[in-house]
Amino acid sequence: MHIFTLEDVDIHQIINRALAFKKREKLSLENKIVATLFFEPSTRTRYSFEVAALNLNCKTINFESSNSSLNKGETLYDTIQTFAAFNIDAMIIRHPENNYYEELKKIKIPIINGGDGTNNHLSQSLLDLMTIYEEFGYYEGLKILMVGDIKHSRVAHTNMKIMRELGMKVYLSGPKEFEDQETNFEFEEMIQKVDIIMMLRIQKERHHSLMNLSNEEYHLQYGLTMQRLNKTKSHTIVMHPGPFNRNIEIADEVIEHPKSRIFKQIENGVYVRMALLEKVLSR
Ligand code: CP
């Protein structure tokens, strides 16, 4: 019933449904109520789930954590049980703690995970995969370079796992401080070899003074500049989950360059989230 990780869905089925919604297939789930409960800031995920719900003719409500009874000591579990008692139809939750959903497994209303700590961002991975599939038509053998704050990126963690399962070759690059368990590849060399470059934001909210580099030094060493973009293969595309730090990990001119798929990723996010809502609301 719940969708906490990609293991809870058939990714090909979700992407096929998302592609159908993109081709204007209609589905009306009138009178269903979808609540978004975000305990961490979000623009793309929260509002695209809301647009997705509205596209399906659902009603939406947003939980404002800063103005809620959390301030009186209410726990996450009790907040979610309260929404379940309202008899709404689905909840989308984002929370800063990894695996926050473990304590919510017995909640009777379907929950979709909108991101947990540094662990998991399933809807982002699905929209990334949809964007890659639209571009190349397959996954097996594609080479992707992820660059930046790998250690604190739930997008990187979810993507690495699923992309390897799909037969993609995943390479990581970035400052030592942001290394995970993986080999660190040479950025300048790898950008010339891969099909996809995925730039990642430095997650300053998850660490404070971990990085020894200034923003300018980071941009010089690890930023995707026009000079570097010009070294990529003709078919190479650029992705970024957003939000992006302009002129730190990615230069202004690259963001809307013809090789960039950043705004297509955002657009595809609405269709993927319609497919996820369809999955939990049509049961
Ligand atoms: N990519 C992503 O999760 O963005 P938001 O934090 O704005 O939702």
Coordinates of C-alpha atoms and ligand atoms in Angstrom, one line a residue:
M1 CA 0.0 0.0 0.0
H2 CA 2.7 2.5 0.9
I3 CA 5.5 3.6 -1.5
F4 CA 8.5 4.2 0.7
T5 CA 11.3 3.1 -1.7
L6 CA 11.6 2.0 -5.3
E7 CA 11.3 -1.6 -4.2
D8 CA 7.6 -0.8 -3.6
V9 CA 6.9 -0.1 -7.3
D10 CA 7.4 -1.5 -10.7
I11 CA 9.5 1.3 -12.1
H12 CA 8.8 0.4 -15.8
Q13 CA 5.1 0.5 -15.1
I14 CA 5.3 3.9 -13.4
I15 CA 7.4 5.4 -16.2
N16 CA 5.0 4.0 -18.9
R17 CA 2.0 5.5 -17.1
A18 CA 4.0 8.8 -16.7
L19 CA 4.7 8.8 -20.5
A20 CA 1.0 8.2 -21.1
F21 CA 0.0 11.1 -18.9
K22 CA 2.5 13.3 -20.8
K23 CA 0.7 12.3 -24.0
R24 CA -2.4 13.8 -22.4
E25 CA -4.1 10.6 -21.2
K26 CA -6.9 11.6 -18.8
L27 CA -7.7 10.1 -15.5
S28 CA -10.1 11.6 -12.9
L29 CA -9.9 10.6 -9.3
E30 CA -12.6 13.0 -8.1
N31 CA -13.3 13.4 -4.4
K32 CA -9.9 11.9 -3.4
I33 CA -8.0 14.0 -0.9
V34 CA -4.2 14.1 -1.0
A35 CA -2.2 15.7 1.8
T36 CA 1.4 16.9 1.5
L37 CA 3.3 16.9 4.8
F38 CA 6.8 18.3 4.3
F39 CA 9.0 18.6 7.4
E40 CA 11.8 19.9 5.2
P41 CA 11.8 22.7 2.6
S42 CA 10.8 21.8 -1.0
T43 CA 9.7 23.5 -4.2
R44 CA 9.8 20.9 -6.9
T45 CA 8.6 17.8 -5.0
R46 CA 5.9 19.4 -2.9
Y47 CA 4.3 21.5 -5.6
S48 CA 4.6 19.0 -8.4
F49 CA 2.8 16.4 -6.3
E50 CA 0.2 19.1 -5.7
V51 CA -0.1 19.8 -9.5
A52 CA -0.2 16.1 -10.2
A53 CA -3.0 15.7 -7.7
L54 CA -4.9 18.6 -9.2
N55 CA -4.4 17.2 -12.8
L56 CA -6.1 14.0 -11.5
N57 CA -9.0 16.1 -10.1
C58 CA -8.1 15.3 -6.5
K59 CA -8.4 17.8 -3.7
T60 CA -5.2 18.8 -1.9
I61 CA -4.3 20.0 1.5
N62 CA -0.8 21.2 2.7
F63 CA 0.4 20.6 6.2
E64 CA 2.3 23.7 7.5
S65 CA 4.8 22.2 10.0
S66 CA 5.9 25.6 11.3
N67 CA 2.3 26.4 12.4
S68 CA 1.3 23.0 13.7
S69 CA 1.1 21.1 17.0
L70 CA 4.6 19.9 16.4
N71 CA 5.5 23.1 18.2
K72 CA 3.6 21.8 21.2
G73 CA 5.6 18.5 21.2
E74 CA 3.5 16.3 19.0
T75 CA 5.5 13.5 17.4
L76 CA 5.7 12.6 13.7
Y77 CA 3.8 9.4 14.4
D78 CA 0.9 11.2 16.1
T79 CA 0.8 13.9 13.4
I80 CA 0.5 11.2 10.7
Q81 CA -2.1 9.2 12.7
T82 CA -4.1 12.4 13.0
F83 CA -4.2 12.8 9.2
A84 CA -5.0 9.1 8.9
A85 CA -8.0 9.7 11.2
F86 CA -9.2 12.4 8.9
N87 CA -9.8 9.6 6.4
I88 CA -8.1 11.3 3.6
D89 CA -6.9 9.1 0.7
A90 CA -3.1 9.6 0.5
M91 CA -0.2 11.4 2.1
I92 CA 3.1 12.6 0.7
I93 CA 5.8 13.0 3.4
R94 CA 9.3 14.4 3.3
H95 CA 11.3 14.3 6.5
P96 CA 15.0 15.0 7.4
E97 CA 15.5 11.6 9.2
N98 CA 16.7 8.6 7.2
N99 CA 14.1 5.8 7.2
Y100 CA 11.5 8.0 9.2
Y101 CA 8.8 5.8 7.5
E102 CA 9.8 2.7 9.5
E103 CA 7.5 3.7 12.3
L104 CA 4.7 4.5 9.9
K105 CA 4.3 1.1 8.3
K106 CA 1.0 0.3 10.0
I107 CA -0.7 3.6 9.1
K108 CA -3.9 2.7 7.2
I109 CA -3.7 5.6 4.6
P110 CA -1.2 5.1 1.7
I111 CA 2.0 7.1 2.2
I112 CA 4.4 8.1 -0.6
N113 CA 7.9 9.0 0.5
G114 CA 8.8 12.5 -0.8
G115 CA 12.4 12.1 0.5
D116 CA 14.1 11.0 3.7
G117 CA 17.3 12.5 4.9
T118 CA 20.3 11.5 2.9
N119 CA 18.7 8.1 2.1
N120 CA 16.0 8.0 -0.5
H121 CA 14.2 10.2 -3.1
L122 CA 12.2 7.7 -5.2
S123 CA 10.1 10.2 -7.2
Q124 CA 13.2 12.1 -8.2
S125 CA 14.8 8.9 -9.4
L126 CA 11.8 8.0 -11.4
L127 CA 11.7 11.4 -13.1
D128 CA 15.4 11.1 -13.8
L129 CA 14.9 7.7 -15.4
M130 CA 12.0 8.9 -17.4
T131 CA 14.1 11.8 -18.7
I132 CA 16.9 9.4 -19.6
Y133 CA 14.5 7.0 -21.3
E134 CA 13.0 9.7 -23.4
E135 CA 16.4 10.8 -24.5
F136 CA 18.1 7.4 -25.2
G137 CA 15.3 4.9 -25.3
Y138 CA 17.2 2.4 -23.1
Y139 CA 19.3 2.3 -19.9
E140 CA 21.7 -0.7 -20.3
G141 CA 25.3 0.4 -20.9
L142 CA 24.7 4.2 -20.5
K143 CA 27.4 6.0 -18.7
I144 CA 26.5 8.6 -16.1
L145 CA 28.8 10.8 -14.1
M146 CA 27.4 12.2 -10.8
V147 CA 29.4 15.2 -9.5
G148 CA 29.5 16.9 -6.2
D149 CA 28.1 16.2 -2.7
I150 CA 27.5 12.5 -3.1
K151 CA 27.7 11.8 0.6
H152 CA 24.7 13.9 1.5
S153 CA 22.6 13.4 -1.6
R154 CA 19.5 11.2 -1.3
V155 CA 19.2 11.6 -5.1
A156 CA 22.6 10.2 -5.7
H157 CA 22.0 7.3 -3.3
T158 CA 18.7 6.3 -4.8
N159 CA 19.9 6.8 -8.4
M160 CA 23.2 4.9 -8.0
K161 CA 21.4 1.8 -6.8
I162 CA 18.6 1.7 -9.4
M163 CA 20.7 2.8 -12.3
R164 CA 23.2 0.0 -11.6
E165 CA 20.4 -2.5 -11.4
L166 CA 19.2 -1.3 -14.8
G167 CA 22.7 -1.9 -16.2
M168 CA 24.0 1.7 -16.3
K169 CA 27.6 2.5 -15.5
V170 CA 27.7 5.0 -12.7
Y171 CA 30.8 7.1 -12.0
L172 CA 31.2 9.5 -9.1
S173 CA 33.4 12.6 -8.8
G174 CA 33.8 15.4 -6.3
P175 CA 35.8 16.7 -3.3
K176 CA 37.2 14.0 -0.9
E177 CA 35.0 15.4 1.9
F178 CA 31.9 14.4 -0.1
E179 CA 33.0 10.9 -1.1
D180 CA 30.9 8.0 -0.1
Q181 CA 32.1 4.5 -0.2
E182 CA 33.0 4.7 -3.8
T183 CA 35.9 5.4 -6.1
N184 CA 36.3 9.0 -7.0
F185 CA 36.9 9.5 -10.7
E186 CA 38.7 12.4 -12.2
F187 CA 36.1 15.0 -13.2
E188 CA 37.9 16.6 -16.2
E189 CA 38.6 13.2 -17.7
M190 CA 35.2 11.6 -17.2
I191 CA 33.1 14.5 -18.6
Q192 CA 34.5 13.6 -22.0
K193 CA 33.5 9.9 -21.8
V194 CA 30.0 9.8 -20.4
D195 CA 26.5 10.1 -21.9
I196 CA 24.9 11.9 -18.9
I197 CA 26.4 14.4 -16.4
M198 CA 24.4 14.8 -13.3
M199 CA 25.5 17.8 -11.2
L200 CA 24.6 17.8 -7.5
R201 CA 24.0 20.7 -5.0
I202 CA 26.2 21.1 -2.0
Q203 CA 23.8 20.2 0.8
K204 CA 24.9 22.9 3.2
E205 CA 21.9 22.2 5.5
R206 CA 23.3 18.7 6.2
H207 CA 26.8 19.8 7.2
H208 CA 28.4 23.1 8.1
S209 CA 32.1 23.4 7.6
L210 CA 32.9 20.1 5.9
M211 CA 34.3 21.6 2.7
N212 CA 37.6 23.4 2.7
L213 CA 36.9 25.1 -0.7
S214 CA 35.3 28.5 -1.2
N215 CA 32.4 28.7 -3.6
E216 CA 34.7 30.2 -6.2
E217 CA 37.3 27.4 -5.8
Y218 CA 34.6 24.8 -5.9
H219 CA 33.3 26.3 -9.2
L220 CA 36.8 26.3 -10.6
Q221 CA 37.5 22.6 -9.6
Y222 CA 34.1 20.9 -9.9
G223 CA 31.7 23.4 -11.5
L224 CA 30.2 22.5 -14.9
T225 CA 31.3 25.6 -16.9
M226 CA 30.8 26.2 -20.6
Q227 CA 34.5 25.4 -21.1
R228 CA 34.0 21.9 -19.7
L229 CA 30.6 21.4 -21.4
N230 CA 32.3 22.1 -24.7
K231 CA 34.5 19.0 -24.1
T232 CA 31.6 16.6 -23.8
K233 CA 30.4 14.3 -26.6
S234 CA 27.8 15.7 -29.0
H235 CA 25.0 13.6 -27.5
T236 CA 25.9 14.1 -23.8
I237 CA 23.1 15.6 -21.7
V238 CA 23.2 17.6 -18.4
M239 CA 20.9 16.9 -15.5
H240 CA 20.5 18.4 -12.0
P241 CA 17.8 17.5 -9.5
G242 CA 17.6 21.1 -8.3
P243 CA 17.6 23.4 -6.6
F244 CA 20.8 24.5 -8.2
N245 CA 23.4 26.9 -6.8
R246 CA 24.2 29.0 -9.8
N247 CA 27.9 29.5 -10.5
I248 CA 28.9 27.0 -7.8
E249 CA 28.2 23.5 -9.1
I250 CA 26.8 24.8 -12.5
A251 CA 27.4 27.9 -14.5
D252 CA 24.5 30.2 -15.5
E253 CA 25.0 29.5 -19.2
V254 CA 24.8 25.7 -18.7
I255 CA 21.4 25.7 -16.9
E256 CA 19.4 26.6 -20.1
H257 CA 21.9 25.3 -22.6
P258 CA 20.5 23.0 -25.3
K259 CA 22.3 20.1 -23.6
S260 CA 20.5 20.8 -20.3
R261 CA 17.5 18.6 -19.4
I262 CA 17.0 20.3 -16.1
F263 CA 13.6 21.9 -16.8
K264 CA 12.5 18.7 -18.6
Q265 CA 13.3 16.8 -15.4
I266 CA 11.0 19.2 -13.5
E267 CA 8.2 18.8 -16.1
N268 CA 8.5 15.0 -16.1
G269 CA 8.2 15.2 -12.3
V270 CA 4.5 16.1 -12.6
Y271 CA 3.8 13.0 -14.8
V272 CA 5.8 10.6 -12.6
R273 CA 3.9 11.9 -9.6
M274 CA 0.6 11.5 -11.3
A275 CA 1.5 7.8 -12.0
L276 CA 2.5 7.3 -8.3
L277 CA -0.8 8.9 -7.1
E278 CA -2.7 6.7 -9.6
K279 CA -1.0 3.7 -8.1
V280 CA -2.0 4.4 -4.5
L281 CA -5.4 5.9 -5.2
S282 CA -6.7 3.4 -7.6
R283 CA -6.3 0.3 -5.4
Ligands
CP1 N1 14.8 17.9 -6.4 C1 14.1 18.2 -5.3 O1 13.8 17.4 -4.4 O2 13.8 19.5 -5.1 P1 12.9 20.2 -4.0 O3 13.8 20.0 -2.7 O4 12.7 21.6 -4.3 O5 11.7 19.4 -3.8

